[in-house]
Short mmCIF file of C-alpha atoms in Angstrom, two decimals:
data_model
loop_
_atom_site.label_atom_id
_atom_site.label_comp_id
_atom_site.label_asym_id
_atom_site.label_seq_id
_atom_site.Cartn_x
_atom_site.Cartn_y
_atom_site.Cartn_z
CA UNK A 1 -42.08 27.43 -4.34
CA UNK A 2 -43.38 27.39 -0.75
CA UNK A 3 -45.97 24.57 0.62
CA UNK A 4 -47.41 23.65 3.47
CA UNK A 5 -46.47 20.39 4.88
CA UNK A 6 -48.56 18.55 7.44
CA UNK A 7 -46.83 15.97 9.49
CA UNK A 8 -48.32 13.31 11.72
CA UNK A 9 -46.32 12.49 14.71
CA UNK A 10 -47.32 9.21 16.70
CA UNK A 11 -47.10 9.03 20.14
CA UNK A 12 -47.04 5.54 21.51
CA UNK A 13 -49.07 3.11 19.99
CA UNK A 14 -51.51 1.28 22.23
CA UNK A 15 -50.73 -2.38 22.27
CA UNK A 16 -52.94 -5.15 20.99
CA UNK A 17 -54.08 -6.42 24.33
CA UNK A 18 -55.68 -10.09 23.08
CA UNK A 19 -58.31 -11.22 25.64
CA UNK A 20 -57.82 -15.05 25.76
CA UNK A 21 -61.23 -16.62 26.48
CA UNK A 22 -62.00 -18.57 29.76
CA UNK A 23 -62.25 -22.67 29.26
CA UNK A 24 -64.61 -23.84 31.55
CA UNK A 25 -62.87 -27.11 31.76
CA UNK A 26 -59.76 -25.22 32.83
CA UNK A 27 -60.45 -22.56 34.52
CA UNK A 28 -60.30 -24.29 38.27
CA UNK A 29 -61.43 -21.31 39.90
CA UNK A 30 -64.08 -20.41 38.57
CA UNK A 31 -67.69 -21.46 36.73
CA UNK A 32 -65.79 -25.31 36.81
CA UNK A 33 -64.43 -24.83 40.85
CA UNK A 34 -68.23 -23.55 41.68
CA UNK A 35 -69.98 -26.72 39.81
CA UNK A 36 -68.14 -28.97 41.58
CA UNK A 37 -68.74 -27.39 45.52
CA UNK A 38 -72.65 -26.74 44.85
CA UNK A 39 -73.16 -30.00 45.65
CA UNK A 40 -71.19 -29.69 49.60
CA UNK A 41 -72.58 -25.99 49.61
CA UNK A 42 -76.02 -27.41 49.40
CA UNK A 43 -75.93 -29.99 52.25
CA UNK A 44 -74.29 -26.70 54.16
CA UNK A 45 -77.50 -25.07 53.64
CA UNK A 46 -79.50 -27.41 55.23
CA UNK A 47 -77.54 -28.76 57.75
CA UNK A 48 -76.66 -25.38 58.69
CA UNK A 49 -78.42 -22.74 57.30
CA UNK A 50 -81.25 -23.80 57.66
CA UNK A 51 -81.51 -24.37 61.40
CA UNK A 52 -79.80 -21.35 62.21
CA UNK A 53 -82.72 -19.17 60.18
CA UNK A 54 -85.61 -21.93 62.04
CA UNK A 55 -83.61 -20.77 65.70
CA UNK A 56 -83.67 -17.54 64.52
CA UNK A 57 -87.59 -17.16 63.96
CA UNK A 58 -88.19 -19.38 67.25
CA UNK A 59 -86.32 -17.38 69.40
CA UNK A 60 -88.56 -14.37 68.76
CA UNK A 61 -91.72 -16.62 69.40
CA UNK A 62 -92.38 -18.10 73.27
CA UNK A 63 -95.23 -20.58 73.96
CA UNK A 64 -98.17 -19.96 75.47
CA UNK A 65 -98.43 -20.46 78.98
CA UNK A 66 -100.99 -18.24 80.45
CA UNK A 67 -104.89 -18.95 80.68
CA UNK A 68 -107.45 -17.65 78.00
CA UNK A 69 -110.08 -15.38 79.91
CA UNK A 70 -112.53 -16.46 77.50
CA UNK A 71 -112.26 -20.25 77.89
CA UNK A 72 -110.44 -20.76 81.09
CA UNK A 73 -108.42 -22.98 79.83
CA UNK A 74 -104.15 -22.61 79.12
CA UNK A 75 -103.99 -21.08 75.53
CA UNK A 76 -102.38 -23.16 73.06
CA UNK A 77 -99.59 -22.23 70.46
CA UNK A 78 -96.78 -19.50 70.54
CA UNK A 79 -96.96 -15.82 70.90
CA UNK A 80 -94.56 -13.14 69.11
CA UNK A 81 -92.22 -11.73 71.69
CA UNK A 82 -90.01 -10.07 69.75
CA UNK A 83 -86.16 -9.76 71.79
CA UNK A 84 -88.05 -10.69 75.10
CA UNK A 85 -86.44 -13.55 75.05
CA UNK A 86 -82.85 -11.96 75.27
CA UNK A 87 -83.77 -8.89 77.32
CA UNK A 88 -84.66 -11.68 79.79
CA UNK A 89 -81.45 -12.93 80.18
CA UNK A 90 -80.75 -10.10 82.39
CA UNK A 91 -83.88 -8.66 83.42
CA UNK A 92 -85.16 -12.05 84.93
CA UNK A 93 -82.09 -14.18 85.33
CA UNK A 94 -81.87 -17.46 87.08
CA UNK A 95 -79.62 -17.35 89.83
CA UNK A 96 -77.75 -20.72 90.34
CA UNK A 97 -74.57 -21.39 92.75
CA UNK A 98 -71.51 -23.18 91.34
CA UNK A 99 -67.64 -22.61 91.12
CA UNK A 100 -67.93 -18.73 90.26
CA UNK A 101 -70.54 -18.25 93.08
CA UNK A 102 -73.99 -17.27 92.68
CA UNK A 103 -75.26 -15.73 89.52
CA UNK A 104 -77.13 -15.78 86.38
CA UNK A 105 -77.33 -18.88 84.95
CA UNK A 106 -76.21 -18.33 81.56
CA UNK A 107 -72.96 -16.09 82.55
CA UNK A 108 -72.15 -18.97 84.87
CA UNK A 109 -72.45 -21.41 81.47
CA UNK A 110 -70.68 -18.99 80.04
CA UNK A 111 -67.63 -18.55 82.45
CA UNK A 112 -67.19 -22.24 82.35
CA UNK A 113 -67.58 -22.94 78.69
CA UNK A 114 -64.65 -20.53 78.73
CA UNK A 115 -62.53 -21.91 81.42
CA UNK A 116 -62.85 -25.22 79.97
CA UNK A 117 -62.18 -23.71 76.27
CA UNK A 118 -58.38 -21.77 77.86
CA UNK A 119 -57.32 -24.59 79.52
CA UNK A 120 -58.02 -27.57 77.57
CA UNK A 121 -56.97 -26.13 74.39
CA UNK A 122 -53.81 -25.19 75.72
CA UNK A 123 -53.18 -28.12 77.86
CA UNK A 124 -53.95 -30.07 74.24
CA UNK A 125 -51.48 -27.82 72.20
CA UNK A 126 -49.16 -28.75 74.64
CA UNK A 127 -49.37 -32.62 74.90
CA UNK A 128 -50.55 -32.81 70.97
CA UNK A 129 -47.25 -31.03 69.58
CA UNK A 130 -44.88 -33.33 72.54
CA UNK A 131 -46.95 -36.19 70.77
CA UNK A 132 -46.15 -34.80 67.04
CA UNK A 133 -42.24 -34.66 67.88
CA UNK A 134 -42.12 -38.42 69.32
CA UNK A 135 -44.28 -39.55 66.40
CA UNK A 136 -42.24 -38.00 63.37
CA UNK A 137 -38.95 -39.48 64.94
CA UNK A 138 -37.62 -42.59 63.25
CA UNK A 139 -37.49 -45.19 65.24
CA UNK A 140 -38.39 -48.96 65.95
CA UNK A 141 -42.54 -49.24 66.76
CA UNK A 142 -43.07 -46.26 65.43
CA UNK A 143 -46.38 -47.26 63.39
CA UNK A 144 -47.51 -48.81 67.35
CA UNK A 145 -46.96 -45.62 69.20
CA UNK A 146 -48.73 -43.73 66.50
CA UNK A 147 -51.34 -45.92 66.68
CA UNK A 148 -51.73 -45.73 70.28
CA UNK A 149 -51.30 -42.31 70.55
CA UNK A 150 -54.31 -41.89 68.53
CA UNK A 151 -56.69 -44.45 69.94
CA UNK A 152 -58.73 -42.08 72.47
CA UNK A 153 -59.50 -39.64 70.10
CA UNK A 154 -61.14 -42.46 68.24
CA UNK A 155 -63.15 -43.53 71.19
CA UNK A 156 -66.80 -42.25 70.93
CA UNK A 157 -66.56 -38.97 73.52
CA UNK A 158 -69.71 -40.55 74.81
CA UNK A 159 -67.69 -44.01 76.12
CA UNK A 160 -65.22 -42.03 76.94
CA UNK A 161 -67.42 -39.76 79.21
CA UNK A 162 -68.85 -43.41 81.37
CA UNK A 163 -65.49 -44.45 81.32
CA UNK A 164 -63.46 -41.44 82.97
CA UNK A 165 -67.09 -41.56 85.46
CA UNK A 166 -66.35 -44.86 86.75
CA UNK A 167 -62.04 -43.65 87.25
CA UNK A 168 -63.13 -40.24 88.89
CA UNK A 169 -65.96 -42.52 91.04
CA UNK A 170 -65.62 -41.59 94.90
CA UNK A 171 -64.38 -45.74 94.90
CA UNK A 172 -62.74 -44.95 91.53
CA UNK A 173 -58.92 -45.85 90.43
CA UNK A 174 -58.40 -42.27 90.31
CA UNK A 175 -58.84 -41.72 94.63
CA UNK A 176 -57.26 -45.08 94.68
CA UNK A 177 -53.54 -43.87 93.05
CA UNK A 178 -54.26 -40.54 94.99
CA UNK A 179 -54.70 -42.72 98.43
CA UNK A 180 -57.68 -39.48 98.87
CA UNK A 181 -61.30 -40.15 99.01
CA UNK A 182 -62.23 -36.63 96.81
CA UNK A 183 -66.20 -36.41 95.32
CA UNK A 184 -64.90 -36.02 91.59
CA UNK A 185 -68.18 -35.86 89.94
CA UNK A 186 -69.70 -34.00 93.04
CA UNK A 187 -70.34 -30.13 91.67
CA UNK A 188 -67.60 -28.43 92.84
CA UNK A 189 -64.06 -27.38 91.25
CA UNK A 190 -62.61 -30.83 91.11
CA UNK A 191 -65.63 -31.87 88.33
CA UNK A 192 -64.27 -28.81 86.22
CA UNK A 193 -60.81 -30.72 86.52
CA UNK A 194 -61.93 -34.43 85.54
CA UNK A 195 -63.30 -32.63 82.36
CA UNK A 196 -60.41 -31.37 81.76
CA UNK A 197 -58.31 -34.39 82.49
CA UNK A 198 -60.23 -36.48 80.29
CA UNK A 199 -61.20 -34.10 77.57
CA UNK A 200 -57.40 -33.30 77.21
CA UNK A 201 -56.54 -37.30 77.40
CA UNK A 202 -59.22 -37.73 74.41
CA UNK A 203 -58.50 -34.45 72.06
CA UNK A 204 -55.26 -34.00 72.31
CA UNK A 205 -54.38 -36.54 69.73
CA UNK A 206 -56.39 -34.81 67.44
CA UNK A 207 -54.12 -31.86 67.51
CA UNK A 208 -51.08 -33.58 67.45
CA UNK A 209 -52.38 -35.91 64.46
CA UNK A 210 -52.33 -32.37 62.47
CA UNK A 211 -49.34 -31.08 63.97
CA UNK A 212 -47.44 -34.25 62.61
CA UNK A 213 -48.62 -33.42 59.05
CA UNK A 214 -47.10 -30.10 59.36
CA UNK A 215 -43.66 -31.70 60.81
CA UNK A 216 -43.44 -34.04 57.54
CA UNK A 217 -43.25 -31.26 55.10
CA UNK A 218 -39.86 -29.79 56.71
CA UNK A 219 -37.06 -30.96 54.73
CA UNK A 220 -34.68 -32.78 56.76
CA UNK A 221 -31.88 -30.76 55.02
CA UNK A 222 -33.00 -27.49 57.29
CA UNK A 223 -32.18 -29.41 60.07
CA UNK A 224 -28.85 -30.62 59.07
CA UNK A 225 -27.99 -26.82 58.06
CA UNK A 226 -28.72 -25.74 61.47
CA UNK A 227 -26.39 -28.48 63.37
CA UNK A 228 -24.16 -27.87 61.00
CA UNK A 229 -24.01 -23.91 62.00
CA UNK A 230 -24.25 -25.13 65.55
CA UNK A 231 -27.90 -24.97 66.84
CA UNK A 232 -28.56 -26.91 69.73
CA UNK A 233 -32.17 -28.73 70.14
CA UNK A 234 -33.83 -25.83 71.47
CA UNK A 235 -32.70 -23.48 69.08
CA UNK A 236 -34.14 -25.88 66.06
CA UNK A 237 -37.42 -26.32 67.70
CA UNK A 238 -38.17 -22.49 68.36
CA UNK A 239 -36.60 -20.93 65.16
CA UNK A 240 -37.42 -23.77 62.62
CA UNK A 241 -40.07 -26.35 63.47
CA UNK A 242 -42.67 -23.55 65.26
CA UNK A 243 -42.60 -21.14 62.48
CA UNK A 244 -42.94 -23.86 59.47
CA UNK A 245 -45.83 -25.76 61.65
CA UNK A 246 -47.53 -22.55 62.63
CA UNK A 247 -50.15 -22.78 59.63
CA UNK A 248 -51.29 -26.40 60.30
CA UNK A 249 -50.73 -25.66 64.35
CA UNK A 250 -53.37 -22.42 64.26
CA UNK A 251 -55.81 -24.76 62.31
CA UNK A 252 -55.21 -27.31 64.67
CA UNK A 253 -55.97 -24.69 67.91
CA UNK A 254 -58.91 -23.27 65.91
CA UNK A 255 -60.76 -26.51 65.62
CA UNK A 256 -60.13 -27.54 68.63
CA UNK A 257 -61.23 -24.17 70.09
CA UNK A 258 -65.16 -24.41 68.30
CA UNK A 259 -65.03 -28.22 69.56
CA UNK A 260 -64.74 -26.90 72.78
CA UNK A 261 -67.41 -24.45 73.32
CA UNK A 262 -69.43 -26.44 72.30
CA UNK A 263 -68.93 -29.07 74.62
CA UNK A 264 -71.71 -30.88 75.70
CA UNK A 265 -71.51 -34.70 75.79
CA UNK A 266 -67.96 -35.11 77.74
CA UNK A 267 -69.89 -33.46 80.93
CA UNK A 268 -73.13 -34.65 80.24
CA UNK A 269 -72.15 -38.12 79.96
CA UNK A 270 -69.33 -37.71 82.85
CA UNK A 271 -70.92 -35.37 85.43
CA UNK A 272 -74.59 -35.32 84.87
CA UNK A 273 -77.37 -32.69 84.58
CA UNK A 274 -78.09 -30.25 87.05
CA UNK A 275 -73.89 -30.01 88.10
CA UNK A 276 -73.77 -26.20 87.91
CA UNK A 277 -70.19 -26.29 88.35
CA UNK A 278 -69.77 -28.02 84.90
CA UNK A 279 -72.66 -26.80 82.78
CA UNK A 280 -71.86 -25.27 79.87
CA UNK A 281 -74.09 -23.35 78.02
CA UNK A 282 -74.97 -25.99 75.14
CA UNK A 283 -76.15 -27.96 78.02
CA UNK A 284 -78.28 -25.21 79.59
CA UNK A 285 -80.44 -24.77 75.84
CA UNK A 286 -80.71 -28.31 75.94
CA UNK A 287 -82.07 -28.30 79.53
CA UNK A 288 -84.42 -25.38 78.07
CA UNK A 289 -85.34 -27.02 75.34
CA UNK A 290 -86.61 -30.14 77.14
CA UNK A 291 -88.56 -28.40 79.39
CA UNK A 292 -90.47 -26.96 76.20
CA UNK A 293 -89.15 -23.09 76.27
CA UNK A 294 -88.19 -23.54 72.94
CA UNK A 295 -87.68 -19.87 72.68
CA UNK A 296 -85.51 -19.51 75.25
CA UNK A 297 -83.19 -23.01 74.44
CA UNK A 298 -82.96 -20.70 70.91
CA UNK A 299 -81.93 -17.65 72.56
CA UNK A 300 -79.33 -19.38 74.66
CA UNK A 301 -78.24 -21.24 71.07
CA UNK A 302 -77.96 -18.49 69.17
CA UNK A 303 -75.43 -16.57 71.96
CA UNK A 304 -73.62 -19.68 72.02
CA UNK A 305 -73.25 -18.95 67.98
CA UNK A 306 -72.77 -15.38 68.40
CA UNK A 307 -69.86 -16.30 71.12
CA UNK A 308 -68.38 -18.99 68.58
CA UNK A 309 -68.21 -16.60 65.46
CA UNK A 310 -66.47 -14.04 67.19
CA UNK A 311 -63.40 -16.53 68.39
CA UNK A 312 -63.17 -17.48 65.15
CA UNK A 313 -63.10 -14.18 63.42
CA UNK A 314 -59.97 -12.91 66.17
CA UNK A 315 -57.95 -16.31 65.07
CA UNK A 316 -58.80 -15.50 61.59
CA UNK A 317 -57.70 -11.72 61.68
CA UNK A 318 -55.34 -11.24 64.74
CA UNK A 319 -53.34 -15.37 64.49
CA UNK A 320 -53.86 -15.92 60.72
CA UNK A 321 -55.60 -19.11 60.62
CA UNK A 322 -55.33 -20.25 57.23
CA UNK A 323 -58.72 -22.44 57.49
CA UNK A 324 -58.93 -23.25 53.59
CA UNK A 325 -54.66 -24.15 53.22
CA UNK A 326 -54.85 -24.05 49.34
CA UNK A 327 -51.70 -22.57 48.30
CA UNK A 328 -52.10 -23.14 44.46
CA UNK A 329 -55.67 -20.89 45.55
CA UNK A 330 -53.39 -18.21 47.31
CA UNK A 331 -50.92 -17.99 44.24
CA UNK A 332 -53.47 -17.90 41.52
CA UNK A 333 -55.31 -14.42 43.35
CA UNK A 334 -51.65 -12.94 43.99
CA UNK A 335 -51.25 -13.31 39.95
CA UNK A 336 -54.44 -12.15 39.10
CA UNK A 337 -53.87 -8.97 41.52
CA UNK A 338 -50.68 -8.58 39.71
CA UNK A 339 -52.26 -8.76 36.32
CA UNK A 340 -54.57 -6.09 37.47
CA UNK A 341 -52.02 -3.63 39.05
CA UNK A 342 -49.87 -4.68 35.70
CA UNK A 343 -52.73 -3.63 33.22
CA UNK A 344 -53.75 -0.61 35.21
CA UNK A 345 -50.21 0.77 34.46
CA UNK A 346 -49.61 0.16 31.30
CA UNK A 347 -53.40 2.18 30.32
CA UNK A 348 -51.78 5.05 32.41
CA UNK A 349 -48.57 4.70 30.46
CA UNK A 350 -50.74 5.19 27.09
CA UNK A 351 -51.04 8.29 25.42
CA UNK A 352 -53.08 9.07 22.92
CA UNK A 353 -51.71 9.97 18.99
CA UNK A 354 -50.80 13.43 18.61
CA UNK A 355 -51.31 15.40 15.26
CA UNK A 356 -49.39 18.87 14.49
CA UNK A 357 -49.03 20.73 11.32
CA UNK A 358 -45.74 22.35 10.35
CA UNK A 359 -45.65 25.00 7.93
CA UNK A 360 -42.53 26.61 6.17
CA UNK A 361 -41.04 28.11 2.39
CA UNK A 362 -39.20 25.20 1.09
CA UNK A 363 -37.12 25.77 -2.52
CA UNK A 364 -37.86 23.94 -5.36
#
């Protein structure tokens, strides 16, 4: 007797994938992580926000300051100009003389914001990781030194700005160790360098009081390994204390590098208004801004912003500055990429079941 027979032949069964549902009291990053930040991301928004959209709309606006035909009189309120007040930058710029010679204005703001930013942030980087190495040593006083080490970055920049005014004073203790009678706060180059003295005197602290928090998480045992093996001082300090302080270090540089261009009150306070040699460009929309060209003092503000975003994207992308430092944060979105990737393969590994029929004469 001959049959058919049909056989079913698996192929690999799909497995039971169980989808484990979120907690919202324990899932940290996500609906619980976003609750608890509204509350900081709100006072961003209109601390922050906020003004920036407000600068935004009044630097497309310019006051009124020509006279109505129809009443002879200076027309009130503020006129749409569109990017007028940009395009003006260059097509009617302000010519001023100061360290750089004579030019616009703003570039000369510019060019000094960023002379000041280069060499005070790397004069700081400098001083603040010497002061992070004599800090984390053990030694008698310690707590005093760090204490003192730390007390002019807690000195009001304004106080510190009158203060360094009366050393770099033409009768000042400054020409007095010098034995020279030199016109610090005169506008020339020497009023860029008392910024820079006592900028770097006040913020470099700052860097080193981050740069010590970065030292304290090296285990002493690296150390011993490498005197053991024969590194000298040199040796330990380029190959093992740079490259483990490097995260808190670019942080460090980064903050102090917005703080910097930025910089108003230091020369303000120090110098005075009207020092073209010194005037940044903070100070130049807050000259504008006085003087009631509130479009302009916006314009000037928002290329200040502009100028400031783009520093911080390059340390962001080109020196890795790891602004947020959550490494729990870092490990939990390598996992879930590896989930993905991991789930991904296994559907490509599935196949779907396959069903033949075999027929054949089979004896009874």
């Amino acid at each position: 007797m001959s049959q058919g027979v049909a056989t079913t032949l698996a192929g690999n069964t799909p497995p039971v994938i169980e989808k484990r549902k979120k907690n919202l009291l324990s899932d940290g990053q996500g609906t619980l992580a976003a609750i608890l930040i509204s509350p900081t991301m709100l006072v961003i928004l209109f601390v922050v926000g906020i003004p920036i959209l407000l600068s935004l709309r009044e630097s497309v606006f310019r006051k009124n300051t020509a006279v109505d035909p129809a009443t002879g009189m200076i027309a009130e309120g503020e006129s749409f100009v569109g990017l007028q007040n940009f395009t003006d930058i260059f097509a009617n710029p302000t010519t001023v003389t100061g360290v750089w010679g004579s030019m616009d204005r703003l570039i000369n703001s510019f060019l000094n914001v960023t002379f000041f930013t280069v060499v005070c942030v790397a004069l700081e980087t400098v001083l603040g990781v010497a002061m992070a190495l004599i800090m984390a040593r053990a030694f008698r006083g310690k707590g005093f030194v760090r204490a003192a080490i730390l007390v002019p970055w807690a000195i009001p920049t304004i106080v510190s700005a009158r203060m360094w005014g009366l050393i770099f004073d033409s009768n000042g203790v400054m020409n007095k160790i010098l034995d020279q009678k030199i016109l610090w706060l005169a506008d020339n180059a020497f009023s860029q360098w008392a910024v820079i003295i006592a900028d770097v005197w006040k913020t470099a602290p700052f860097i080193g009081l981050l740069t010590l928090a970065g030292l304290q998480t090296i285990p002493s045992d690296v150390y011993e390994a490498a005197r053991v093996d024969g590194a000298n001082a040199w040796q330990q300090f380029t190959r093992i204390t740079l490259p483990m302080v490097k995260p808190a270090l670019v942080v460090a540089v980064l903050f102090r590098t917005l703080d910097t261009m930025r910089m108003f009150d230091l020369p303000w306070g120090m110098i005075g208004e009207g020092k073209y040699s010194v005037e940044t460009i903070s100070m130049f929309a807050y000259v504008e801004n006085n003087q009631l060209r509130y479009g302009s003092a916006a314009a000037y503000s928002l290329v200040l912003f502009a100028y400031i975003v783009l520093v911080a994207f390059i340390f962001v992308r080109l020196l890795g500055a790891d602004v947020i430092g959550d490494e729990e944060t870092r490990a939990i979105t390598e996992q879930r990429k590896r989930q993905k990737l991991r789930a991904k393969e296994e559907k490509r590994q599935i196949k779907p079941a396959r069903t033949t029929v075999t027929s054949g004469e089979f004896q009874s």
